[in-house]
PDB file of C-alpha atoms in Angstrom:
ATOM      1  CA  UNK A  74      -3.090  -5.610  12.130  1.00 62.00           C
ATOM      2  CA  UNK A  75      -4.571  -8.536  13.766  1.00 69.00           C
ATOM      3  CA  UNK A  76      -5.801 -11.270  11.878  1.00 88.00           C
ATOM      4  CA  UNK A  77      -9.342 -10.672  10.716  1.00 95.00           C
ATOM      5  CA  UNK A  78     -11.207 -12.139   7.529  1.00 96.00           C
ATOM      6  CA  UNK A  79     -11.655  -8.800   5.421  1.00 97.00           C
ATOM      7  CA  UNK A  80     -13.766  -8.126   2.234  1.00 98.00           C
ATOM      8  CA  UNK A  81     -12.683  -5.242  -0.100  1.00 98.00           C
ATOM      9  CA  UNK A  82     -13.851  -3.453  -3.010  1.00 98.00           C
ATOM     10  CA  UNK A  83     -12.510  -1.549  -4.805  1.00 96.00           C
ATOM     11  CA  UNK A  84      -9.288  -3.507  -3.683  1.00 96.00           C
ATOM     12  CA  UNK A  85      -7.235  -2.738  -7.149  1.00 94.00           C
ATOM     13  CA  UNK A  86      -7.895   0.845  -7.132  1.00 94.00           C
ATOM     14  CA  UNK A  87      -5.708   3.728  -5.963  1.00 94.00           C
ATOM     15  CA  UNK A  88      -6.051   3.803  -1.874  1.00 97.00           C
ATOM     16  CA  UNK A  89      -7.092  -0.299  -1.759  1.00 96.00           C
ATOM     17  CA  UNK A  90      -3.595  -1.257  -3.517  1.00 95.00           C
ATOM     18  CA  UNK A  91      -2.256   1.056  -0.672  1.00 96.00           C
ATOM     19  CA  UNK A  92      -3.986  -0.048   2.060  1.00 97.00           C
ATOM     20  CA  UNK A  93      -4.637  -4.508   0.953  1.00 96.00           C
ATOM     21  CA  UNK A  94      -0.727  -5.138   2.136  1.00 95.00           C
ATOM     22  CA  UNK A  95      -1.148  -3.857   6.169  1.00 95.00           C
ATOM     23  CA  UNK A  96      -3.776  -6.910   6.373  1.00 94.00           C
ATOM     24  CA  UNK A  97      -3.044 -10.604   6.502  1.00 86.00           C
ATOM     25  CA  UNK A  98      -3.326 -11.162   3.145  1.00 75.00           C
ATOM     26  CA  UNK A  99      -4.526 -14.987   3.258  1.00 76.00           C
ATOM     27  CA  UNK A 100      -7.583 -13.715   5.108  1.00 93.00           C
ATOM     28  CA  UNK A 101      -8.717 -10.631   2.298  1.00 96.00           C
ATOM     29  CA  UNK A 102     -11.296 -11.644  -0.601  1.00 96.00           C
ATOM     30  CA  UNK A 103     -11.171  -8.809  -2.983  1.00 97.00           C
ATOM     31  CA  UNK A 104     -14.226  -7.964  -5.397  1.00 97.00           C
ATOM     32  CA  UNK A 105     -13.078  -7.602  -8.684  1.00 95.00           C
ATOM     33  CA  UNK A 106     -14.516  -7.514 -12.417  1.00 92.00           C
ATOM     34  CA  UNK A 107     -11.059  -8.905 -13.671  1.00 92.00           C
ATOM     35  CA  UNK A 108      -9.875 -11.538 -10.802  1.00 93.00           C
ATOM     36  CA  UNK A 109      -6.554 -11.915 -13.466  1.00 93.00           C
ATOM     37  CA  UNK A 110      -5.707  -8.535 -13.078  1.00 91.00           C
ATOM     38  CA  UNK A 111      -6.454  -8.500  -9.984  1.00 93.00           C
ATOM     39  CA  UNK A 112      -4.536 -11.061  -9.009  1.00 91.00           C
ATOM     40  CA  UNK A 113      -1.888  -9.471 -11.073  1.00 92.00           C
ATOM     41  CA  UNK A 114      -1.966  -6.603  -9.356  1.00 90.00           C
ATOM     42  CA  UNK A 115      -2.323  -7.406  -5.486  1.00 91.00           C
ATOM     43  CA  UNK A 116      -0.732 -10.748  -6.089  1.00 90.00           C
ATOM     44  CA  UNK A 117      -1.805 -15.140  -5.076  1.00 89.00           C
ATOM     45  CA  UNK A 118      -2.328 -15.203  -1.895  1.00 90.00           C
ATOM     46  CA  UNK A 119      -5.413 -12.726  -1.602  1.00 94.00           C
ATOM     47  CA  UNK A 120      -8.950 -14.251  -2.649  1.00 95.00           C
ATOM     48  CA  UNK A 121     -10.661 -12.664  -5.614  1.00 96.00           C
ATOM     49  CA  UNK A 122     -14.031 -13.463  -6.534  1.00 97.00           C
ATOM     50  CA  UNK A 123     -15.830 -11.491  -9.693  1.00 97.00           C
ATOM     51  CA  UNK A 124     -19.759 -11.351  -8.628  1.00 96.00           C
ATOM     52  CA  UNK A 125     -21.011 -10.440  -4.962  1.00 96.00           C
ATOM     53  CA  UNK A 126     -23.614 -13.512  -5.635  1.00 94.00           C
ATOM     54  CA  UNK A 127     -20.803 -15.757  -5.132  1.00 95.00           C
ATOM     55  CA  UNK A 128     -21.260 -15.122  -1.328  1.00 94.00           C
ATOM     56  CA  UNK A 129     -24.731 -15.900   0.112  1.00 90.00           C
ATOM     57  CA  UNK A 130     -24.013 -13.646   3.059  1.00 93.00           C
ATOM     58  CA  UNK A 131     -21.226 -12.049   5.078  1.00 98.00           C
ATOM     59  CA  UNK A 132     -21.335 -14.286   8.008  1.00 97.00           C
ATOM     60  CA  UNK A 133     -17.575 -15.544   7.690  1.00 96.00           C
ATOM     61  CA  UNK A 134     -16.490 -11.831   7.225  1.00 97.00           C
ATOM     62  CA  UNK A 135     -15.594  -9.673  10.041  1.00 97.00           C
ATOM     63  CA  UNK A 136     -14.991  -6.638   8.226  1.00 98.00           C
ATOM     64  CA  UNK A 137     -16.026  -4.626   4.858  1.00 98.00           C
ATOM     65  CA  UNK A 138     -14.215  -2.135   3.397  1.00 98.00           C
ATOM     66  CA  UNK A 139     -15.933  -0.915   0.590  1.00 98.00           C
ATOM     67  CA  UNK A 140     -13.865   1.625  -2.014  1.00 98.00           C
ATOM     68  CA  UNK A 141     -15.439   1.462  -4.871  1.00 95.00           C
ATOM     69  CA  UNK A 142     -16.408   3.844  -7.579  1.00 93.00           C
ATOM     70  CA  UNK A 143     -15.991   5.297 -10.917  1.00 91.00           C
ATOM     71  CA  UNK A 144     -13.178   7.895 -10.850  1.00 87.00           C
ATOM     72  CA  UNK A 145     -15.333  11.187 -10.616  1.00 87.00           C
ATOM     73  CA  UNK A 146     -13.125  14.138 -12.162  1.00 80.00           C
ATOM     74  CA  UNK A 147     -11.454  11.909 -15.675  1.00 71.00           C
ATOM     75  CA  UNK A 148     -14.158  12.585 -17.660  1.00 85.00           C
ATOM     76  CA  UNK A 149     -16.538  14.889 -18.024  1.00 90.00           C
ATOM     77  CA  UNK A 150     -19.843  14.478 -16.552  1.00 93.00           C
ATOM     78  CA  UNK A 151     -22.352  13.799 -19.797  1.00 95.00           C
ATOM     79  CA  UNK A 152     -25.779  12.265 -18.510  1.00 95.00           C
ATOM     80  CA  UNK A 153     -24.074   8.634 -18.926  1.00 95.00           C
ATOM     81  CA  UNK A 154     -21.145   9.650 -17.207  1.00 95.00           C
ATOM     82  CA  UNK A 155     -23.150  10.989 -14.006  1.00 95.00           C
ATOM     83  CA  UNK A 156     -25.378   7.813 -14.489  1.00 96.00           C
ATOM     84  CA  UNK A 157     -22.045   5.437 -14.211  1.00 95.00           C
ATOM     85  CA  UNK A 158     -20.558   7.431 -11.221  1.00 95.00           C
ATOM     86  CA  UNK A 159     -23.307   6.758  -9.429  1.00 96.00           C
ATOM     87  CA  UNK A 160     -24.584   3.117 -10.168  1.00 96.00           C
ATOM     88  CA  UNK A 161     -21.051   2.675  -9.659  1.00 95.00           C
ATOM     89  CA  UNK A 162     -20.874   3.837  -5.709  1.00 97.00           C
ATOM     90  CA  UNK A 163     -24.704   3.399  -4.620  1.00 97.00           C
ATOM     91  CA  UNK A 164     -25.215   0.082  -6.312  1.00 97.00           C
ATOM     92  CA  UNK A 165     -22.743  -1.808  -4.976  1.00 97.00           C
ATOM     93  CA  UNK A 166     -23.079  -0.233  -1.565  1.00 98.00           C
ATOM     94  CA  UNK A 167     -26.821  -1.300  -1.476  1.00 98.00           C
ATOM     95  CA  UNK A 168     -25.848  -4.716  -1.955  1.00 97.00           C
ATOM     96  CA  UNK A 169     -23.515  -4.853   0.224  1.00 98.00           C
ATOM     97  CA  UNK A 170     -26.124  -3.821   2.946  1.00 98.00           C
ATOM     98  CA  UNK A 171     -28.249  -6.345   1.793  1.00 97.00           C
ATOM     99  CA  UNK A 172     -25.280  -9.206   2.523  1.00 97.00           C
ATOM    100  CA  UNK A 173     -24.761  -7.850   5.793  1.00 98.00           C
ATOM    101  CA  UNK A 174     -28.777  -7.489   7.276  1.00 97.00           C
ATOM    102  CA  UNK A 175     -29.213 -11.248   5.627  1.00 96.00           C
ATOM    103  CA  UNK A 176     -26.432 -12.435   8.477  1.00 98.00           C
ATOM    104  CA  UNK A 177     -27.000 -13.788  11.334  1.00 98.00           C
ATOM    105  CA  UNK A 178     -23.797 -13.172  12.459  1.00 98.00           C
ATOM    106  CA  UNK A 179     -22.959  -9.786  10.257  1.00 98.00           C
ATOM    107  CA  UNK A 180     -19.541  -7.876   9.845  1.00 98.00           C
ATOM    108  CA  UNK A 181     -18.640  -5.950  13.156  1.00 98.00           C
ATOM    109  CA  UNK A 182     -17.519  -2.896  10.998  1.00 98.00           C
ATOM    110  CA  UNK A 183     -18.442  -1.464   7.719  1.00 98.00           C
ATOM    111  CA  UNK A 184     -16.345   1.160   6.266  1.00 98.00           C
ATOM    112  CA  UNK A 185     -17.099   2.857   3.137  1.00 98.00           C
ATOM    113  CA  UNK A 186     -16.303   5.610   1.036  1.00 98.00           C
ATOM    114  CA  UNK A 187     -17.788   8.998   0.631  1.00 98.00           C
ATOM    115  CA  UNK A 188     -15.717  12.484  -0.134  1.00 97.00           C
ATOM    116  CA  UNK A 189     -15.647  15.768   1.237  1.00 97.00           C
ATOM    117  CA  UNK A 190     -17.231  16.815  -2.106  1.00 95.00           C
ATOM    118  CA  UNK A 191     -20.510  16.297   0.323  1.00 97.00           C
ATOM    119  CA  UNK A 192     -20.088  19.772   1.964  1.00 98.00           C
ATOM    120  CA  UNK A 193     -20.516  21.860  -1.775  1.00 96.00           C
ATOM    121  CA  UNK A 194     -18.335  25.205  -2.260  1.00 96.00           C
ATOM    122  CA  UNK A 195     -18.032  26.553   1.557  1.00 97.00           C
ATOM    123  CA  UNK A 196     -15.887  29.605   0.324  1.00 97.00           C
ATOM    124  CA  UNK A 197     -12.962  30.376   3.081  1.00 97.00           C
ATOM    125  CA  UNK A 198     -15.206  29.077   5.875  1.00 97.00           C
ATOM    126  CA  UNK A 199     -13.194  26.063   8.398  1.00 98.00           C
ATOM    127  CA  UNK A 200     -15.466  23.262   9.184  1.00 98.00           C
ATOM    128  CA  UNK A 201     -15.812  19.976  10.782  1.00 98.00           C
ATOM    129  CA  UNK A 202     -17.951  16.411  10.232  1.00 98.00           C
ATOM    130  CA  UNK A 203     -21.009  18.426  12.103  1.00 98.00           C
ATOM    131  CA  UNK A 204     -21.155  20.939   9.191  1.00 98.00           C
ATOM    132  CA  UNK A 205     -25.209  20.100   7.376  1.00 96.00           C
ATOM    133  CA  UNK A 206     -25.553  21.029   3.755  1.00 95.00           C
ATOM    134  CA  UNK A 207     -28.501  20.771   1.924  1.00 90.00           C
ATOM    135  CA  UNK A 208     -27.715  21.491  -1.591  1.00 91.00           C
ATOM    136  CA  UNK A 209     -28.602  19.807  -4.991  1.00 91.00           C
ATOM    137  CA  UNK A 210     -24.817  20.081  -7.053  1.00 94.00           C
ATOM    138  CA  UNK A 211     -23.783  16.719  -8.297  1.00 95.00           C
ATOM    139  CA  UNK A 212     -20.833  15.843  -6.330  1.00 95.00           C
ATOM    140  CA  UNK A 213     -22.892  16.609  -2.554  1.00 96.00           C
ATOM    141  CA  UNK A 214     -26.219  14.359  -4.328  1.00 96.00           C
ATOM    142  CA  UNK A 215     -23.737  11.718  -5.360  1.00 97.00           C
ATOM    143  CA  UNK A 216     -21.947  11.522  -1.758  1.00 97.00           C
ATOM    144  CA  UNK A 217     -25.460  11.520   0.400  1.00 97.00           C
ATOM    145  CA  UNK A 218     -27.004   9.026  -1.184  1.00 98.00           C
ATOM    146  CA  UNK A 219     -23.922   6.616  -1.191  1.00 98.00           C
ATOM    147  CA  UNK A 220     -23.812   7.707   3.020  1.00 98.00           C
ATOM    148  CA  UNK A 221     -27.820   6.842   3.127  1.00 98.00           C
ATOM    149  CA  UNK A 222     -27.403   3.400   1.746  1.00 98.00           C
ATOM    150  CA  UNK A 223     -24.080   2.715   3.898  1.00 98.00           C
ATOM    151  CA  UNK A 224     -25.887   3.766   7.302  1.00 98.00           C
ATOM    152  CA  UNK A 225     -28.706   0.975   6.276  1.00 98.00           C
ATOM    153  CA  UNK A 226     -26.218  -1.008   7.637  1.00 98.00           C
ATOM    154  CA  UNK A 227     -25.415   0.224  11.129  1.00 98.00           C
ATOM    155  CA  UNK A 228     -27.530  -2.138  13.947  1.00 98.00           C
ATOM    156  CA  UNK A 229     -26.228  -3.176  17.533  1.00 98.00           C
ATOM    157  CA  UNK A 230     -23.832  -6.007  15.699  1.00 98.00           C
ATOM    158  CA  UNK A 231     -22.651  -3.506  12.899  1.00 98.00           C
ATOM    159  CA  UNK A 232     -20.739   0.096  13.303  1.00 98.00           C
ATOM    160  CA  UNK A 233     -20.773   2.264  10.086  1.00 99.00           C
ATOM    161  CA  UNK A 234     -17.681   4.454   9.291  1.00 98.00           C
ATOM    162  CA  UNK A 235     -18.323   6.736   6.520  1.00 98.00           C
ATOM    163  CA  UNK A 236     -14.647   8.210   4.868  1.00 98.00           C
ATOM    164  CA  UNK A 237     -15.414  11.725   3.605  1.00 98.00           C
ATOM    165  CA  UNK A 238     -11.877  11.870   1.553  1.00 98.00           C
ATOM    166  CA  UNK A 239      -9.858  14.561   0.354  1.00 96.00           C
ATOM    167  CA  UNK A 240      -7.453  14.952  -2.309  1.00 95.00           C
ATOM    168  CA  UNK A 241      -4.953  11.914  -1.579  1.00 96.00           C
ATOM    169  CA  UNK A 242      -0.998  12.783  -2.875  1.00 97.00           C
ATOM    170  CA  UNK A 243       0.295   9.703  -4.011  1.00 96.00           C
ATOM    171  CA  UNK A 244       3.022   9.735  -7.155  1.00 91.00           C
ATOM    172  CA  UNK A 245       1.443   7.153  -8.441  1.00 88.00           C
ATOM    173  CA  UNK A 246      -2.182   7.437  -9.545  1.00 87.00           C
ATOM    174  CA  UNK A 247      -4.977   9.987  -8.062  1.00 90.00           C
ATOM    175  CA  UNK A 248      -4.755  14.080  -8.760  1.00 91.00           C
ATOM    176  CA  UNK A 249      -1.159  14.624  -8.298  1.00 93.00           C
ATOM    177  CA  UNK A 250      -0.179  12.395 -11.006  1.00 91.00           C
ATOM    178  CA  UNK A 251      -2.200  14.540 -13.433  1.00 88.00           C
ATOM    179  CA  UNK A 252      -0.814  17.878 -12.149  1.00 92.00           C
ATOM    180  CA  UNK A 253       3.181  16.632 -12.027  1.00 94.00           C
ATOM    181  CA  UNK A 254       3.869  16.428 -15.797  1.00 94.00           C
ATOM    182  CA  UNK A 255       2.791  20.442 -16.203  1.00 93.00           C
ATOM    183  CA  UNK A 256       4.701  21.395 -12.938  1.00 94.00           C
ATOM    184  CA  UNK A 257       7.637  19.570 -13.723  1.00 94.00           C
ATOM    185  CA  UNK A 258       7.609  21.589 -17.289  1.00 94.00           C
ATOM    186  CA  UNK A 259       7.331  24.455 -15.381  1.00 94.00           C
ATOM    187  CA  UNK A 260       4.265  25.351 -16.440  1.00 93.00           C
ATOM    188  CA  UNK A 261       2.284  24.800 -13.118  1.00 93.00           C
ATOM    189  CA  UNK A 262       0.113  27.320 -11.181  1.00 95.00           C
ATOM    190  CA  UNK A 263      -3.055  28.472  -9.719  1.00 96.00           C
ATOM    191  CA  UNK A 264      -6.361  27.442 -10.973  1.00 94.00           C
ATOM    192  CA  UNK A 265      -9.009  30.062 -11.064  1.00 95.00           C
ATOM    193  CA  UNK A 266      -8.297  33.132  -8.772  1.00 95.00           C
ATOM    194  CA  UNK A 267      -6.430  30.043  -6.341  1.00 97.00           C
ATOM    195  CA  UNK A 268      -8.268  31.140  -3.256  1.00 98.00           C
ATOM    196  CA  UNK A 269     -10.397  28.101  -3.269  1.00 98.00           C
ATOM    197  CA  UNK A 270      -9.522  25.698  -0.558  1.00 98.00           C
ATOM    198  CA  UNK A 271      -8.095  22.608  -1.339  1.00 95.00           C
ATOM    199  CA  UNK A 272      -8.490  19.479   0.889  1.00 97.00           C
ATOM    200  CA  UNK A 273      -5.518  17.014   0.945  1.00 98.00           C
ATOM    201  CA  UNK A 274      -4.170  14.055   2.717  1.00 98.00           C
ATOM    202  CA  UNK A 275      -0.890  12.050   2.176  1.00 98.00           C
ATOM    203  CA  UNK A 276      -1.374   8.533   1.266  1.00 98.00           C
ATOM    204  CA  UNK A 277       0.175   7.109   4.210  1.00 98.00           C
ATOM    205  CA  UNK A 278      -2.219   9.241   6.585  1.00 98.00           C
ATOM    206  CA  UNK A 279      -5.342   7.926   4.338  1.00 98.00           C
ATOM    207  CA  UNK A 280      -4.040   4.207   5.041  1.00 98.00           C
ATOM    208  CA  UNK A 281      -3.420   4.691   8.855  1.00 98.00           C
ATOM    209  CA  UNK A 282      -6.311   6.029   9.372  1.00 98.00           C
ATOM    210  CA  UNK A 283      -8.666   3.426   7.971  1.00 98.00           C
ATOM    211  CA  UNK A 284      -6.327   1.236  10.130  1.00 97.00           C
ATOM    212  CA  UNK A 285      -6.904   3.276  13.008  1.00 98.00           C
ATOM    213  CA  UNK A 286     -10.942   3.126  12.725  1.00 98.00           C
ATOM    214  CA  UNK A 287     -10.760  -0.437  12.306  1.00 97.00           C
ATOM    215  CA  UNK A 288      -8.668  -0.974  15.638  1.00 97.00           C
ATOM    216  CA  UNK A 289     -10.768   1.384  17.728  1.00 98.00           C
ATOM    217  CA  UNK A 290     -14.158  -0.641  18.121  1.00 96.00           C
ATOM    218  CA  UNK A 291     -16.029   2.221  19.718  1.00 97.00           C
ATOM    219  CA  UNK A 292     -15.198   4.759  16.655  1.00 98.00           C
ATOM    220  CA  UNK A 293     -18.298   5.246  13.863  1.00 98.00           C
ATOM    221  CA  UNK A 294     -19.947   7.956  12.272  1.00 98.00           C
ATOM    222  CA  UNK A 295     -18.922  10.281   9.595  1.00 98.00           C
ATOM    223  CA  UNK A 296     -14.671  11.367   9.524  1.00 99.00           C
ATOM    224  CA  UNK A 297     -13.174  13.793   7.346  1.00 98.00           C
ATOM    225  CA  UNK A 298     -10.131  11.878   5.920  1.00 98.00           C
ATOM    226  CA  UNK A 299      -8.316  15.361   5.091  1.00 98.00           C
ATOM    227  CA  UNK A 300      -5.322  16.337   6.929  1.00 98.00           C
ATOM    228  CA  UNK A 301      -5.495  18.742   9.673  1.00 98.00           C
ATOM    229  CA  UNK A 302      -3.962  21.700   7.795  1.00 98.00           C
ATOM    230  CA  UNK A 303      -5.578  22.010   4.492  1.00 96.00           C
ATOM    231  CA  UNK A 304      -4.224  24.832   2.244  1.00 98.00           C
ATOM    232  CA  UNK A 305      -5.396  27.012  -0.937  1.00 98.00           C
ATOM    233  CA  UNK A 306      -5.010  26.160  -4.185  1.00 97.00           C
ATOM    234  CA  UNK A 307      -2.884  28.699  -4.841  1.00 97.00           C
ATOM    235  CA  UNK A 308      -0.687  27.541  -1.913  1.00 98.00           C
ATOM    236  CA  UNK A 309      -1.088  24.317  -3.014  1.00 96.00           C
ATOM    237  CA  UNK A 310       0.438  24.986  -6.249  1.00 96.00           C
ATOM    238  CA  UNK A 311       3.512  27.301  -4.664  1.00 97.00           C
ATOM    239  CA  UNK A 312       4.510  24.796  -2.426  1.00 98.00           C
ATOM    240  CA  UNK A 313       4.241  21.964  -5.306  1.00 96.00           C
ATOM    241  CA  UNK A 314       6.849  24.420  -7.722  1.00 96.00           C
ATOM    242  CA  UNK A 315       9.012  24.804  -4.987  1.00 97.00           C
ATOM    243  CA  UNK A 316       9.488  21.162  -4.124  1.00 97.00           C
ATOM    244  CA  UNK A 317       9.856  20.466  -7.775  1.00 97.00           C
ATOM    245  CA  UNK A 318      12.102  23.238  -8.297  1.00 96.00           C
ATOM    246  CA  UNK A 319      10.618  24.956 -11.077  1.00 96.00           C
ATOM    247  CA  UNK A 320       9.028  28.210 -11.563  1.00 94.00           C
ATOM    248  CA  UNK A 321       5.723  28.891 -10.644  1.00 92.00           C
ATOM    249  CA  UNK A 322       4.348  31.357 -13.215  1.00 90.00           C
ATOM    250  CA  UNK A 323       1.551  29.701 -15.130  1.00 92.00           C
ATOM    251  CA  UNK A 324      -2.417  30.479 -14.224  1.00 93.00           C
ATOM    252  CA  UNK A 325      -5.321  28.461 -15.635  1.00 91.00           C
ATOM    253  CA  UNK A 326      -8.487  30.603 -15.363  1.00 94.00           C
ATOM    254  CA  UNK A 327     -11.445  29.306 -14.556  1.00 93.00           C
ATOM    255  CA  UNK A 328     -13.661  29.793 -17.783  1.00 94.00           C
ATOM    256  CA  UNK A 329     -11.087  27.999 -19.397  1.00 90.00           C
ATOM    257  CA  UNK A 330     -11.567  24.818 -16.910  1.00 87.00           C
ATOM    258  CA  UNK A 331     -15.368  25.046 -17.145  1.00 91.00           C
ATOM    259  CA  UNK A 332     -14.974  25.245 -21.183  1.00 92.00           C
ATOM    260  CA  UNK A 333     -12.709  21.891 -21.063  1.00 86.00           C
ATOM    261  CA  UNK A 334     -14.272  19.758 -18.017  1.00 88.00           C
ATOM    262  CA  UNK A 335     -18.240  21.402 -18.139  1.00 90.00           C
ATOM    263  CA  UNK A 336     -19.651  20.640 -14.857  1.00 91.00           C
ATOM    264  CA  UNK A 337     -16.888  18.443 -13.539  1.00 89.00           C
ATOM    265  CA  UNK A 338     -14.842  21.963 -13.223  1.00 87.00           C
ATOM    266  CA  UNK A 339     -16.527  22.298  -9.565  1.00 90.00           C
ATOM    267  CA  UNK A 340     -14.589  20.024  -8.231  1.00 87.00           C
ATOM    268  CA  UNK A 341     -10.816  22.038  -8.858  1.00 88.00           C
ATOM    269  CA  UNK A 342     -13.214  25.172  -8.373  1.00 93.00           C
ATOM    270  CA  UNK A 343     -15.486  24.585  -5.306  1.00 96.00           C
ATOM    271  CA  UNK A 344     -13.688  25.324  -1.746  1.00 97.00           C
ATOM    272  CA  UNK A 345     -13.503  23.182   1.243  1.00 97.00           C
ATOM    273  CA  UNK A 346     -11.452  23.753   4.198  1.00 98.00           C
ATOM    274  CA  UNK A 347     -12.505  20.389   5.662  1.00 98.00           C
ATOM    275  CA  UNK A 348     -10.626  19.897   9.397  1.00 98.00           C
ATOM    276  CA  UNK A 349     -10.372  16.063  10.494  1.00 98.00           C
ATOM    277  CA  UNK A 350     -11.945  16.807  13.833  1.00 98.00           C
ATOM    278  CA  UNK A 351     -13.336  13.475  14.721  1.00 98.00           C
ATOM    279  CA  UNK A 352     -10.222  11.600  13.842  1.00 98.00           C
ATOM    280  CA  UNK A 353      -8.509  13.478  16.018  1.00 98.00           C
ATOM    281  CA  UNK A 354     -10.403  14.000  18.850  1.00 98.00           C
ATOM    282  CA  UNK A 355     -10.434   9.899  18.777  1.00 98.00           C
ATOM    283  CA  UNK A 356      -6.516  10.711  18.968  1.00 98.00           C
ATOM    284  CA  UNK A 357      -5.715  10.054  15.451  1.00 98.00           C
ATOM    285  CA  UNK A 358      -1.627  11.577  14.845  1.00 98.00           C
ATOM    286  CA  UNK A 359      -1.040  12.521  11.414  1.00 98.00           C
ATOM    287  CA  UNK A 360       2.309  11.931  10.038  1.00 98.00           C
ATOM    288  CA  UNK A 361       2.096  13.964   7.485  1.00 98.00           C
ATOM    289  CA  UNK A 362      -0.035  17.257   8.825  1.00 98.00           C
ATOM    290  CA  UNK A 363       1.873  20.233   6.814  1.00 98.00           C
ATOM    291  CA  UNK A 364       2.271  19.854   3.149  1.00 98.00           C
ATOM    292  CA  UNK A 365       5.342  20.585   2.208  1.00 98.00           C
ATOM    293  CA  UNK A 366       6.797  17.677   4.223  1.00 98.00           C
ATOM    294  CA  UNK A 367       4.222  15.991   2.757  1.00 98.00           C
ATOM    295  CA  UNK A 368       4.964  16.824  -0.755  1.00 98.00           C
ATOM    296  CA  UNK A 369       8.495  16.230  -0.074  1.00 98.00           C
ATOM    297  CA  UNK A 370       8.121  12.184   0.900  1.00 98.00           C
ATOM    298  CA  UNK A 371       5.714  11.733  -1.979  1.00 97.00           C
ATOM    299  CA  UNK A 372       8.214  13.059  -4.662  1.00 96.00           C
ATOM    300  CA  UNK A 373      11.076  12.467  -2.730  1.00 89.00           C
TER     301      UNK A 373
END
């Protein structure tokens, strides 16, 4: 990656710890609450500063990646819960807007988060980035209005790339963490009647494909960052046993989900069989397209 002065948040979370070591780290300021841990975590050589108001504007910055945000399925989603997962994604996104209209000579690219929990429970039904929903569930208001405030930022000096994510298999950290020590007990399996769709992406995909938007200039717009052959949730959870070698026998039904998580359920429950169209059409490769081989490097 060539040498560009980059400005993360969001940089000591799951995908930023994975992504932070493809740049040159001497030229990455990170935006952290807890610069110790932070430097901790991603290590000397990065710049960490604790308050955006420690920058007047963005003009030394050529690019912002922006990945933050309150984990959305930990906890369940009381009023003040809902109210932190959103301050936590819109708020900073506004002001990083603001940094990059007051510049004279602004960021070329801005890429920020969003998930494919935009596109609400689309049953078995395949779909691309042109699919429009117009629904009022929590997860698709959360994800809109964190996509309105990012687009503020698109002008003639400024491209926008909005990352509508999937679930991202990593060992360590994200869903498949929570899921192994069950499966591993052999005492994994379906959730709900496992029909739903379940959208996933291998970490190293999720990485090489910011990497891959931030190389091609011409690239902007909304991308599904899900891999190309997304799978039930029953599949999901076969393939998983199998891998692991244990038996697959176990079923959590879904009043028993919405009893323990309340709302938050949706997210295990709802259905999306999100296809990365754009990224490929821009000739994105995935290395990781089928998920067994996928599962297989991650717990390899």
């Amino acid at each position: 990656m060539d040498c560009m002065k980059i400005f993360v948040t969001g940089g000591t979370g799951f995908i930023g710890k994975a992504l932070l070591p493809h740049f040159c780290q001497d030229h990455v300021t990170v935006l952290s609450r807890n610069p110790n841990r932070a430097y901790q975590r991603l290590g000397h050589h990065i710049n960490v500063i604790s308050d955006l108001d420690e920058l007047t504007d963005f003009n030394d910055i050529d690019v912002v990646i922006n990945l933050a945000g309150e984990p959305i399925v930990n906890k369940r989603w009381s009023s003040r819960q809902k109210e932190i997962i959103c301050k936590s994604r819109w708020e900073i996104t506004r002001k990083l807007v603001e940094k990059i209209k007051a510049s004279s000579n602004p960021p070329h690219t801005f890429i920020s988060g969003s998930a494919v929990g935009i596109y609400g429970d689309q049953k078995s039904a395949s779909f691309d980035e042109s699919l429009k929903v117009d629904n009022n569930d929590f997860a698709h208001l959360v994800c809109r209005k964190w996509e309105e405030a990012a687009l503020e930022a698109q002008s003639e000096k400024t491209r926008v790339c909005l990352l509508r994510t999937g679930i991202v298999l990593a060992k360590q950290g994200g869903a498949l963490a929570r899921m192994l020590p069950a499966y591993q007990l052999g005492f994994g399996g379906p959730i709900g009647n496992g029909e739903q769709y379940f959208p996933w992406i291998h970490m190293q995909d999720m990485v090489k494909g910011i990497l891959f938007l931030l190389k091609h200039r011409e690239a902007q717009g909304v991308y599904n960052f899900t891999a190309p052959n997304p799978v039930t949730n029953k599949e999901f959870s076969q393939t998983l046993a199998r891998v692991l070698r244990r038996p697959h026998i176990m079923k959590t039904p879904a009043w028993v989900l919405k009893a323990a998580l309340g709302e938050s359920a949706r997210l295990l429950l709802d259905s999306q069989r999100a296809i990365p169209a754009r990224l490929q059409q821009q000739g994105f490769h995935f290395s990781y397209p089928k998920l067994e081989h996928a599962l297989k490097e991650t717990l390899g």
